[in-house]
mmCIF file of C-alpha atoms in Angstrom:
data_model
loop_
_atom_site.group_PDB
_atom_site.id
_atom_site.type_symbol
_atom_site.label_atom_id
_atom_site.label_comp_id
_atom_site.label_asym_id
_atom_site.label_seq_id
_atom_site.Cartn_x
_atom_site.Cartn_y
_atom_site.Cartn_z
ATOM 1 C CA MET A 30 100.485 -45.574 69.319
ATOM 2 C CA ALA A 31 98.973 -48.537 71.122
ATOM 3 C CA THR A 32 96.364 -48.182 73.823
ATOM 4 C CA ASN A 33 97.674 -48.219 77.354
ATOM 5 C CA CYS A 34 94.868 -49.985 79.225
ATOM 6 C CA CYS A 35 96.119 -48.946 82.634
ATOM 7 C CA TYR A 36 94.833 -45.416 81.967
ATOM 8 C CA ILE A 37 91.195 -46.482 81.600
ATOM 9 C CA LEU A 38 90.353 -46.253 85.300
ATOM 10 C CA ALA A 39 92.288 -42.991 85.583
ATOM 11 C CA PHE A 40 90.273 -41.494 82.714
ATOM 12 C CA PHE A 41 87.017 -42.487 84.366
ATOM 13 C CA LEU A 42 88.041 -40.885 87.646
ATOM 14 C CA LEU A 43 89.137 -37.715 85.885
ATOM 15 C CA PHE A 44 85.830 -37.012 84.131
ATOM 16 C CA THR A 45 84.385 -35.018 87.008
ATOM 17 C CA ASN A 46 87.370 -32.668 86.922
ATOM 18 C CA LEU A 47 87.559 -32.470 83.123
ATOM 19 C CA SER A 48 83.927 -31.544 82.616
ATOM 20 C CA SER A 49 84.245 -28.368 84.679
ATOM 21 C CA PHE A 50 86.956 -25.758 84.897
ATOM 22 C CA GLY A 51 84.924 -22.988 86.547
ATOM 23 C CA LYS A 52 82.545 -22.553 89.443
ATOM 24 C CA GLY A 53 79.416 -23.108 87.391
ATOM 25 C CA ASP A 54 77.316 -26.147 88.217
ATOM 26 C CA GLY A 55 75.872 -26.347 84.710
ATOM 27 C CA LYS A 56 72.420 -25.086 85.691
ATOM 28 C CA ASP A 57 72.994 -21.567 84.437
ATOM 29 C CA ILE A 58 73.642 -22.363 80.800
ATOM 30 C CA GLY A 59 75.343 -19.659 78.805
ATOM 31 C CA GLY A 60 76.905 -20.311 75.446
ATOM 32 C CA ALA A 61 77.592 -23.749 74.051
ATOM 33 C CA SER A 62 80.414 -24.989 71.859
ATOM 34 C CA TYR A 63 79.896 -27.870 69.443
ATOM 35 C CA ILE A 64 83.272 -28.889 68.080
ATOM 36 C CA PHE A 65 83.898 -30.890 64.901
ATOM 37 C CA GLY A 66 87.223 -31.785 63.372
ATOM 38 C CA ASP A 67 90.422 -33.770 63.661
ATOM 39 C CA SER A 68 93.264 -34.292 66.144
ATOM 40 C CA LEU A 69 93.881 -30.548 66.440
ATOM 41 C CA VAL A 70 90.709 -30.323 68.528
ATOM 42 C CA ASP A 71 89.978 -33.937 69.589
ATOM 43 C CA ALA A 72 89.437 -33.913 73.365
ATOM 44 C CA GLY A 73 89.346 -37.683 73.801
ATOM 45 C CA ASN A 74 86.932 -39.339 71.368
ATOM 46 C CA ASN A 75 89.652 -41.598 69.983
ATOM 47 C CA ASN A 76 90.170 -43.046 73.475
ATOM 48 C CA TYR A 77 86.960 -45.000 72.852
ATOM 49 C CA LEU A 78 87.856 -46.288 69.391
ATOM 50 C CA SER A 79 90.008 -49.238 68.348
ATOM 51 C CA THR A 80 92.391 -47.014 66.426
ATOM 52 C CA LEU A 81 96.093 -46.478 65.843
ATOM 53 C CA SER A 82 95.618 -42.747 66.342
ATOM 54 C CA LYS A 83 95.555 -42.122 70.089
ATOM 55 C CA ALA A 84 96.981 -39.538 72.457
ATOM 56 C CA ASN A 85 95.968 -41.164 75.750
ATOM 57 C CA ILE A 86 99.555 -41.956 76.655
ATOM 58 C CA GLN A 87 102.092 -39.935 78.599
ATOM 59 C CA PRO A 88 103.519 -37.366 78.313
ATOM 60 C CA ASN A 89 100.591 -35.988 76.282
ATOM 61 C CA GLY A 90 98.562 -33.677 78.523
ATOM 62 C CA ILE A 91 101.473 -33.038 80.884
ATOM 63 C CA ASP A 92 100.417 -29.382 81.241
ATOM 64 C CA PHE A 93 96.647 -29.970 81.256
ATOM 65 C CA LYS A 94 95.743 -28.762 84.744
ATOM 66 C CA PRO A 95 92.227 -30.261 85.122
ATOM 67 C CA SER A 96 93.695 -33.767 84.746
ATOM 68 C CA GLY A 97 96.693 -33.113 86.962
ATOM 69 C CA GLY A 98 98.967 -33.540 83.967
ATOM 70 C CA ASN A 99 97.614 -36.949 82.994
ATOM 71 C CA PRO A 100 96.756 -37.697 79.340
ATOM 72 C CA THR A 101 93.145 -37.149 78.293
ATOM 73 C CA GLY A 102 93.321 -37.909 74.586
ATOM 74 C CA ARG A 103 94.272 -34.369 73.585
ATOM 75 C CA TYR A 104 97.083 -34.297 71.034
ATOM 76 C CA THR A 105 99.109 -31.638 72.794
ATOM 77 C CA ASN A 106 100.757 -30.903 76.128
ATOM 78 C CA GLY A 107 97.860 -28.823 77.458
ATOM 79 C CA ARG A 108 94.702 -27.233 76.112
ATOM 80 C CA THR A 109 93.500 -27.368 72.534
ATOM 81 C CA ILE A 110 92.359 -24.256 70.678
ATOM 82 C CA GLY A 111 88.774 -25.370 71.324
ATOM 83 C CA ASP A 112 89.401 -25.505 75.077
ATOM 84 C CA ILE A 113 90.970 -22.050 75.167
ATOM 85 C CA VAL A 114 88.245 -20.447 73.047
ATOM 86 C CA GLY A 115 85.554 -21.981 75.255
ATOM 87 C CA GLU A 116 87.152 -20.596 78.406
ATOM 88 C CA GLU A 117 87.548 -17.136 76.933
ATOM 89 C CA LEU A 118 83.951 -17.025 75.730
ATOM 90 C CA GLY A 119 82.776 -17.642 79.279
ATOM 91 C CA GLN A 120 81.778 -21.286 79.072
ATOM 92 C CA THR A 121 82.086 -22.871 82.503
ATOM 93 C CA HIS A 122 82.554 -26.400 81.172
ATOM 94 C CA TYR A 123 84.735 -27.951 78.504
ATOM 95 C CA ALA A 124 82.889 -29.534 75.598
ATOM 96 C CA VAL A 125 82.759 -33.218 76.577
ATOM 97 C CA PRO A 126 83.840 -35.853 74.003
ATOM 98 C CA PHE A 127 80.716 -37.390 72.481
ATOM 99 C CA LEU A 128 81.962 -40.947 73.053
ATOM 100 C CA ALA A 129 82.755 -40.331 76.735
ATOM 101 C CA PRO A 130 80.348 -41.824 79.295
ATOM 102 C CA ASN A 131 79.495 -38.401 80.728
ATOM 103 C CA SER A 132 78.336 -36.881 77.407
ATOM 104 C CA SER A 133 74.679 -36.851 78.361
ATOM 105 C CA GLY A 134 72.223 -34.896 80.465
ATOM 106 C CA GLN A 135 73.106 -31.327 81.397
ATOM 107 C CA ALA A 136 76.568 -31.619 79.825
ATOM 108 C CA ILE A 137 75.209 -31.484 76.290
ATOM 109 C CA LEU A 138 73.882 -27.944 76.858
ATOM 110 C CA ASN A 139 77.438 -26.694 77.454
ATOM 111 C CA GLY A 140 78.612 -28.258 74.218
ATOM 112 C CA ILE A 141 79.926 -31.545 72.893
ATOM 113 C CA ASN A 142 83.175 -32.366 71.118
ATOM 114 C CA TYR A 143 82.824 -34.736 68.138
ATOM 115 C CA ALA A 144 86.368 -34.321 66.773
ATOM 116 C CA SER A 145 88.502 -37.355 66.047
ATOM 117 C CA GLY A 146 92.204 -37.825 65.413
ATOM 118 C CA GLY A 147 92.656 -38.955 61.815
ATOM 119 C CA GLY A 148 89.203 -37.773 60.752
ATOM 120 C CA GLY A 149 88.560 -35.903 57.528
ATOM 121 C CA ILE A 150 85.969 -34.516 55.175
ATOM 122 C CA MET A 151 86.107 -37.681 53.065
ATOM 123 C CA ASN A 152 85.031 -40.947 54.661
ATOM 124 C CA ALA A 153 88.126 -42.728 53.289
ATOM 125 C CA THR A 154 90.513 -40.282 54.953
ATOM 126 C CA GLY A 155 92.518 -41.737 57.826
ATOM 127 C CA ARG A 156 91.838 -45.375 56.929
ATOM 128 C CA ILE A 157 95.504 -46.053 57.728
ATOM 129 C CA PHE A 158 94.527 -45.616 61.414
ATOM 130 C CA VAL A 159 91.803 -48.307 61.094
ATOM 131 C CA ASN A 160 89.121 -46.355 62.998
ATOM 132 C CA ARG A 161 88.329 -42.634 63.257
ATOM 133 C CA LEU A 162 85.222 -40.453 63.042
ATOM 134 C CA SER A 163 84.802 -38.807 59.656
ATOM 135 C CA MET A 164 82.927 -35.516 59.381
ATOM 136 C CA ASP A 165 79.833 -37.381 58.178
ATOM 137 C CA ILE A 166 79.856 -39.580 61.286
ATOM 138 C CA GLN A 167 80.455 -36.580 63.538
ATOM 139 C CA ILE A 168 77.335 -34.926 62.142
ATOM 140 C CA ASP A 169 75.406 -38.186 62.611
ATOM 141 C CA TYR A 170 76.413 -37.975 66.266
ATOM 142 C CA PHE A 171 75.341 -34.338 66.527
ATOM 143 C CA ASN A 172 71.953 -35.399 65.184
ATOM 144 C CA ILE A 173 71.676 -37.679 68.229
ATOM 145 C CA THR A 174 72.620 -34.770 70.513
ATOM 146 C CA ARG A 175 70.128 -32.518 68.755
ATOM 147 C CA LYS A 176 67.272 -34.902 69.571
ATOM 148 C CA GLN A 177 68.435 -35.111 73.194
ATOM 149 C CA ILE A 178 68.316 -31.310 73.475
ATOM 150 C CA ASP A 179 64.747 -31.348 72.156
ATOM 151 C CA LYS A 180 63.772 -33.814 74.887
ATOM 152 C CA MET A 181 65.492 -31.772 77.591
ATOM 153 C CA LEU A 182 64.278 -28.303 76.680
ATOM 154 C CA GLY A 183 61.279 -28.803 74.444
ATOM 155 C CA ALA A 184 61.321 -28.029 70.721
ATOM 156 C CA SER A 185 61.067 -24.233 70.963
ATOM 157 C CA LYS A 186 63.737 -23.662 73.629
ATOM 158 C CA ALA A 187 65.986 -26.261 72.011
ATOM 159 C CA LYS A 188 65.850 -24.419 68.714
ATOM 160 C CA ASP A 189 66.641 -21.132 70.464
ATOM 161 C CA HIS A 190 69.592 -22.725 72.274
ATOM 162 C CA ILE A 191 71.080 -24.135 69.058
ATOM 163 C CA MET A 192 70.437 -21.095 66.887
ATOM 164 C CA LYS A 193 71.358 -18.269 69.251
ATOM 165 C CA LYS A 194 73.563 -19.594 72.055
ATOM 166 C CA SER A 195 75.684 -22.179 70.252
ATOM 167 C CA ILE A 196 78.817 -21.849 68.157
ATOM 168 C CA PHE A 197 79.705 -24.620 65.723
ATOM 169 C CA SER A 198 83.448 -24.943 65.259
ATOM 170 C CA ILE A 199 84.857 -26.919 62.315
ATOM 171 C CA THR A 200 88.588 -27.700 62.115
ATOM 172 C CA ILE A 201 89.064 -30.254 59.358
ATOM 173 C CA GLY A 202 90.773 -30.874 56.028
ATOM 174 C CA ALA A 203 94.455 -31.417 56.829
ATOM 175 C CA ASN A 204 94.083 -35.199 57.058
ATOM 176 C CA ASP A 205 92.398 -35.270 53.676
ATOM 177 C CA PHE A 206 95.795 -34.343 52.289
ATOM 178 C CA LEU A 207 98.268 -35.838 54.787
ATOM 179 C CA ASN A 208 96.401 -39.105 55.397
ATOM 180 C CA ASN A 209 94.608 -39.523 52.104
ATOM 181 C CA TYR A 210 95.712 -37.795 48.912
ATOM 182 C CA LEU A 211 99.410 -37.499 49.830
ATOM 183 C CA LEU A 212 99.724 -40.764 51.725
ATOM 184 C CA PRO A 213 102.692 -42.751 50.363
ATOM 185 C CA VAL A 214 101.853 -45.982 48.505
ATOM 186 C CA LEU A 215 98.187 -46.166 49.535
ATOM 187 C CA SER A 216 97.186 -43.042 47.621
ATOM 188 C CA ILE A 217 99.140 -43.555 44.405
ATOM 189 C CA GLY A 218 96.097 -44.966 42.603
ATOM 190 C CA ALA A 219 93.943 -42.042 43.701
ATOM 191 C CA ARG A 220 96.503 -39.507 42.547
ATOM 192 C CA ILE A 221 96.753 -41.171 39.139
ATOM 193 C CA SER A 222 92.968 -41.242 38.697
ATOM 194 C CA GLU A 223 92.175 -37.809 40.172
ATOM 195 C CA SER A 224 93.941 -34.491 39.689
ATOM 196 C CA PRO A 225 94.567 -32.200 42.654
ATOM 197 C CA ASP A 226 91.854 -29.868 41.346
ATOM 198 C CA GLY A 227 89.399 -32.755 41.096
ATOM 199 C CA PHE A 228 90.183 -33.977 44.611
ATOM 200 C CA ILE A 229 89.855 -30.480 46.070
ATOM 201 C CA ASP A 230 86.543 -29.977 44.255
ATOM 202 C CA ASP A 231 85.312 -33.225 45.844
ATOM 203 C CA LEU A 232 86.412 -31.977 49.283
ATOM 204 C CA ILE A 233 84.563 -28.682 48.861
ATOM 205 C CA SER A 234 81.441 -30.381 47.533
ATOM 206 C CA ASN A 235 81.364 -32.825 50.439
ATOM 207 C CA LEU A 236 82.010 -30.095 53.008
ATOM 208 C CA LYS A 237 79.247 -27.939 51.531
ATOM 209 C CA GLY A 238 76.798 -30.811 51.983
ATOM 210 C CA GLN A 239 77.998 -31.399 55.555
ATOM 211 C CA LEU A 240 77.683 -27.752 56.587
ATOM 212 C CA THR A 241 74.261 -27.522 54.952
ATOM 213 C CA ARG A 242 73.209 -30.550 56.954
ATOM 214 C CA LEU A 243 74.270 -28.840 60.196
ATOM 215 C CA TYR A 244 72.283 -25.781 59.106
ATOM 216 C CA GLN A 245 69.233 -27.997 58.610
ATOM 217 C CA LEU A 246 69.738 -29.162 62.209
ATOM 218 C CA ASP A 247 69.429 -25.468 63.247
ATOM 219 C CA ALA A 248 73.124 -24.552 63.491
ATOM 220 C CA ARG A 249 73.514 -20.854 62.658
ATOM 221 C CA LYS A 250 76.838 -19.583 64.055
ATOM 222 C CA PHE A 251 79.818 -21.250 62.403
ATOM 223 C CA ILE A 252 83.574 -20.834 62.664
ATOM 224 C CA LEU A 253 85.377 -22.603 59.838
ATOM 225 C CA GLY A 254 89.167 -22.878 59.827
ATOM 226 C CA ASN A 255 91.131 -23.409 56.645
ATOM 227 C CA VAL A 256 94.016 -25.883 56.337
ATOM 228 C CA GLY A 257 97.278 -24.729 57.902
ATOM 229 C CA PRO A 258 100.765 -24.859 56.352
ATOM 230 C CA ILE A 259 100.987 -28.650 56.557
ATOM 231 C CA GLY A 260 104.281 -28.658 54.661
ATOM 232 C CA CYS A 261 105.901 -26.913 57.643
ATOM 233 C CA ILE A 262 105.169 -29.446 60.377
ATOM 234 C CA PRO A 263 108.192 -31.269 61.884
ATOM 235 C CA TYR A 264 107.104 -34.586 60.319
ATOM 236 C CA GLN A 265 107.146 -33.196 56.781
ATOM 237 C CA LYS A 266 110.438 -31.366 57.339
ATOM 238 C CA THR A 267 112.049 -34.480 58.794
ATOM 239 C CA ILE A 268 111.015 -37.037 56.194
ATOM 240 C CA ASN A 269 111.969 -34.637 53.399
ATOM 241 C CA GLN A 270 115.302 -33.785 55.092
ATOM 242 C CA LEU A 271 114.769 -30.051 54.956
ATOM 243 C CA ASN A 272 116.541 -27.274 56.792
ATOM 244 C CA GLU A 273 114.788 -25.615 59.720
ATOM 245 C CA ASN A 274 113.615 -22.631 57.704
ATOM 246 C CA GLN A 275 112.271 -24.655 54.779
ATOM 247 C CA CYS A 276 108.811 -26.130 54.187
ATOM 248 C CA VAL A 277 107.673 -28.870 51.814
ATOM 249 C CA GLU A 278 106.202 -27.241 48.738
ATOM 250 C CA LEU A 279 103.518 -29.693 47.535
ATOM 251 C CA PRO A 280 101.446 -30.018 50.741
ATOM 252 C CA ASN A 281 101.429 -26.237 51.179
ATOM 253 C CA LYS A 282 100.492 -25.710 47.537
ATOM 254 C CA LEU A 283 97.537 -28.099 47.865
ATOM 255 C CA ALA A 284 96.463 -26.439 51.117
ATOM 256 C CA LEU A 285 96.470 -23.024 49.429
ATOM 257 C CA GLN A 286 94.423 -24.355 46.499
ATOM 258 C CA TYR A 287 91.882 -25.820 48.892
ATOM 259 C CA ASN A 288 91.830 -22.689 51.041
ATOM 260 C CA ALA A 289 91.021 -20.442 48.077
ATOM 261 C CA LYS A 290 87.985 -22.563 47.242
ATOM 262 C CA LEU A 291 86.994 -22.779 50.903
ATOM 263 C CA LYS A 292 86.896 -18.987 51.124
ATOM 264 C CA ASP A 293 84.565 -18.920 48.125
ATOM 265 C CA LEU A 294 82.382 -21.570 49.773
ATOM 266 C CA VAL A 295 82.091 -19.498 52.962
ATOM 267 C CA ALA A 296 80.925 -16.485 50.941
ATOM 268 C CA GLN A 297 78.437 -18.659 49.083
ATOM 269 C CA LEU A 298 76.993 -20.155 52.270
ATOM 270 C CA ASN A 299 76.658 -16.734 53.892
ATOM 271 C CA GLU A 300 74.696 -15.586 50.879
ATOM 272 C CA ASN A 301 72.495 -18.649 50.409
ATOM 273 C CA LEU A 302 71.648 -19.868 53.921
ATOM 274 C CA PRO A 303 69.313 -17.297 55.561
ATOM 275 C CA GLY A 304 70.089 -16.404 59.169
ATOM 276 C CA ALA A 305 73.448 -18.180 59.228
ATOM 277 C CA ILE A 306 76.841 -16.562 59.669
ATOM 278 C CA PHE A 307 79.927 -18.452 58.592
ATOM 279 C CA VAL A 308 83.137 -17.009 60.008
ATOM 280 C CA HIS A 309 86.297 -17.781 58.063
ATOM 281 C CA ALA A 310 89.499 -18.349 60.049
ATOM 282 C CA ASN A 311 92.666 -17.896 58.007
ATOM 283 C CA VAL A 312 94.639 -20.459 59.989
ATOM 284 C CA TYR A 313 97.172 -20.922 57.190
ATOM 285 C CA ASP A 314 98.492 -17.359 57.308
ATOM 286 C CA LEU A 315 98.201 -17.149 61.092
ATOM 287 C CA VAL A 316 100.219 -20.307 61.760
ATOM 288 C CA LEU A 317 102.739 -19.448 59.032
ATOM 289 C CA GLU A 318 103.258 -16.063 60.704
ATOM 290 C CA VAL A 319 104.004 -17.762 64.030
ATOM 291 C CA ILE A 320 106.354 -20.275 62.369
ATOM 292 C CA THR A 321 108.180 -17.633 60.335
ATOM 293 C CA ASN A 322 108.554 -15.112 63.151
ATOM 294 C CA TYR A 323 108.636 -17.536 66.067
ATOM 295 C CA GLN A 324 111.187 -15.534 68.082
ATOM 296 C CA LYS A 325 108.855 -12.535 68.091
ATOM 297 C CA TYR A 326 106.299 -14.693 69.917
ATOM 298 C CA GLY A 327 108.766 -15.964 72.517
ATOM 299 C CA PHE A 328 109.620 -19.327 70.938
ATOM 300 C CA THR A 329 113.104 -20.747 70.450
ATOM 301 C CA THR A 330 112.131 -23.149 67.652
ATOM 302 C CA ALA A 331 109.333 -23.595 65.125
ATOM 303 C CA SER A 332 110.860 -26.685 63.537
ATOM 304 C CA ARG A 333 111.681 -29.202 66.237
ATOM 305 C CA ALA A 334 108.982 -31.204 68.005
ATOM 306 C CA CYS A 335 109.135 -30.907 71.780
ATOM 307 C CA CYS A 336 108.041 -34.545 72.161
ATOM 308 C CA GLY A 337 108.961 -37.132 69.543
ATOM 309 C CA ASN A 338 111.787 -39.168 68.063
ATOM 310 C CA GLY A 339 113.537 -39.490 64.733
ATOM 311 C CA GLY A 340 115.722 -37.129 62.746
ATOM 312 C CA GLN A 341 117.164 -33.832 63.867
ATOM 313 C CA MET A 342 113.673 -32.390 64.401
ATOM 314 C CA ALA A 343 112.252 -35.354 66.373
ATOM 315 C CA GLY A 344 109.637 -35.490 63.668
ATOM 316 C CA ILE A 345 109.040 -39.122 62.756
ATOM 317 C CA ILE A 346 107.764 -41.082 65.765
ATOM 318 C CA PRO A 347 104.751 -39.568 67.620
ATOM 319 C CA CYS A 348 104.915 -38.507 71.247
ATOM 320 C CA GLY A 349 104.848 -41.344 73.759
ATOM 321 C CA PRO A 350 106.478 -42.679 76.944
ATOM 322 C CA THR A 351 109.769 -43.473 75.158
ATOM 323 C CA SER A 352 110.005 -40.126 73.357
ATOM 324 C CA SER A 353 112.563 -37.499 74.113
ATOM 325 C CA MET A 354 110.866 -34.412 75.559
ATOM 326 C CA CYS A 355 112.065 -30.833 75.787
ATOM 327 C CA SER A 356 112.187 -29.113 79.166
ATOM 328 C CA ASP A 357 110.980 -25.748 77.800
ATOM 329 C CA ARG A 358 107.616 -26.750 76.370
ATOM 330 C CA ASP A 359 106.355 -23.181 76.147
ATOM 331 C CA LYS A 360 109.276 -22.318 73.862
ATOM 332 C CA HIS A 361 108.308 -24.803 71.120
ATOM 333 C CA VAL A 362 105.708 -24.017 68.451
ATOM 334 C CA PHE A 363 105.157 -27.757 67.973
ATOM 335 C CA TRP A 364 104.414 -30.217 70.734
ATOM 336 C CA ASP A 365 104.870 -33.331 68.571
ATOM 337 C CA PRO A 366 105.602 -34.043 64.880
ATOM 338 C CA TYR A 367 102.118 -32.838 63.861
ATOM 339 C CA HIS A 368 100.433 -30.673 66.498
ATOM 340 C CA PRO A 369 101.029 -27.242 68.058
ATOM 341 C CA SER A 370 101.989 -26.815 71.693
ATOM 342 C CA GLU A 371 99.574 -25.220 74.146
ATOM 343 C CA ALA A 372 101.683 -22.041 73.964
ATOM 344 C CA ALA A 373 101.105 -21.862 70.197
ATOM 345 C CA ASN A 374 97.421 -22.725 70.642
ATOM 346 C CA VAL A 375 97.047 -19.755 73.013
ATOM 347 C CA ILE A 376 98.426 -17.361 70.383
ATOM 348 C CA ILE A 377 96.197 -18.804 67.654
ATOM 349 C CA ALA A 378 93.111 -18.745 69.875
ATOM 350 C CA LYS A 379 93.716 -15.112 70.882
ATOM 351 C CA GLU A 380 93.663 -14.009 67.233
ATOM 352 C CA LEU A 381 90.483 -15.955 66.568
ATOM 353 C CA LEU A 382 88.828 -14.453 69.633
ATOM 354 C CA ASP A 383 89.831 -10.822 69.325
ATOM 355 C CA GLY A 384 91.679 -10.385 66.035
ATOM 356 C CA ASP A 385 90.790 -8.259 63.042
ATOM 357 C CA THR A 386 89.974 -9.356 59.499
ATOM 358 C CA THR A 387 93.626 -10.206 58.793
ATOM 359 C CA TYR A 388 92.981 -13.673 60.181
ATOM 360 C CA ILE A 389 89.259 -13.909 60.933
ATOM 361 C CA SER A 390 86.284 -12.446 59.096
ATOM 362 C CA PRO A 391 83.677 -11.038 58.847
ATOM 363 C CA VAL A 392 83.692 -10.987 62.675
ATOM 364 C CA ASN A 393 85.888 -12.504 65.376
ATOM 365 C CA LEU A 394 84.648 -15.135 67.822
ATOM 366 C CA ARG A 395 83.841 -12.769 70.651
ATOM 367 C CA GLN A 396 81.694 -10.754 68.240
ATOM 368 C CA LEU A 397 80.106 -13.935 66.872
ATOM 369 C CA ARG A 398 79.103 -15.012 70.368
ATOM 370 C CA ASP A 399 77.329 -11.706 70.956
ATOM 371 C CA LEU A 400 75.358 -11.673 67.717
#
């Protein structure tokens, strides 16, 4: 996934369009969305890193209307879950990538995206990609934004904006398994020296510290997604030579172990951090439901990547200019070997926005916004 330098000028010219998808001029600030996480919600931060994990090459973004179908650094064919949620909650601007040149001034009051492809809870996660923003670094960057908001609004109004009008979205953890603990060869030493339980305990401990740090920076409304069924992605199915209706057992087992402890952490934080509300998104069960019953949701496959190469599920080589690409992108649950299509993201986002406690609790995102 090498950088294609010819897109740099195109990206610069697209920023005006990407920063706004509504009629708002940014002066009437409503809610803000501050997004942390990995490639599931990265909106272009990795474009500005010397990294092997990039999505700023065609045909990524082919259905992303604000860019005219040009790649933006989103790891899907259209909008991410973060984009869709922002639109539905009435935000007139997409959360701008922190590393983008237009992530300053009025833009920061609409929200900023700190997510990074390959990033994880642990700082060592994703080292195979050379560079990426870990959760610790993402929070360091939010600290910079936080100070900028103080300067713009004054301390009192800034605090009100962060505490009452801002939602903090965290989508992280999958890479800590796929590109750390389970990584072939590189992780063998770690797996010998640390049990799965020990590694998961370290993840939870680190994440607790990170979320507490955001709370200390005045974050109060949180949405925290658990790790999805990572054993069911086309990459895992392909390299393990599984049938379409099978999933790899170990990654899913580890995700479930982590998710159980994450749910306990959410309850603990809600009890111990006054004034905060941590919303738990059961992404694992939600995505598994879509994969298992894909035809019910209008998909023709939940196993084959729309864009990719390698094996019967196109699940080995990431999406790029030489990839085969399906013509019916809205009929595939997965865009590439790792990431959902925009059509799947829409279904997931709808449940997070308006669903009941089956998948999101104690409140959904529309209710969280209005608290």
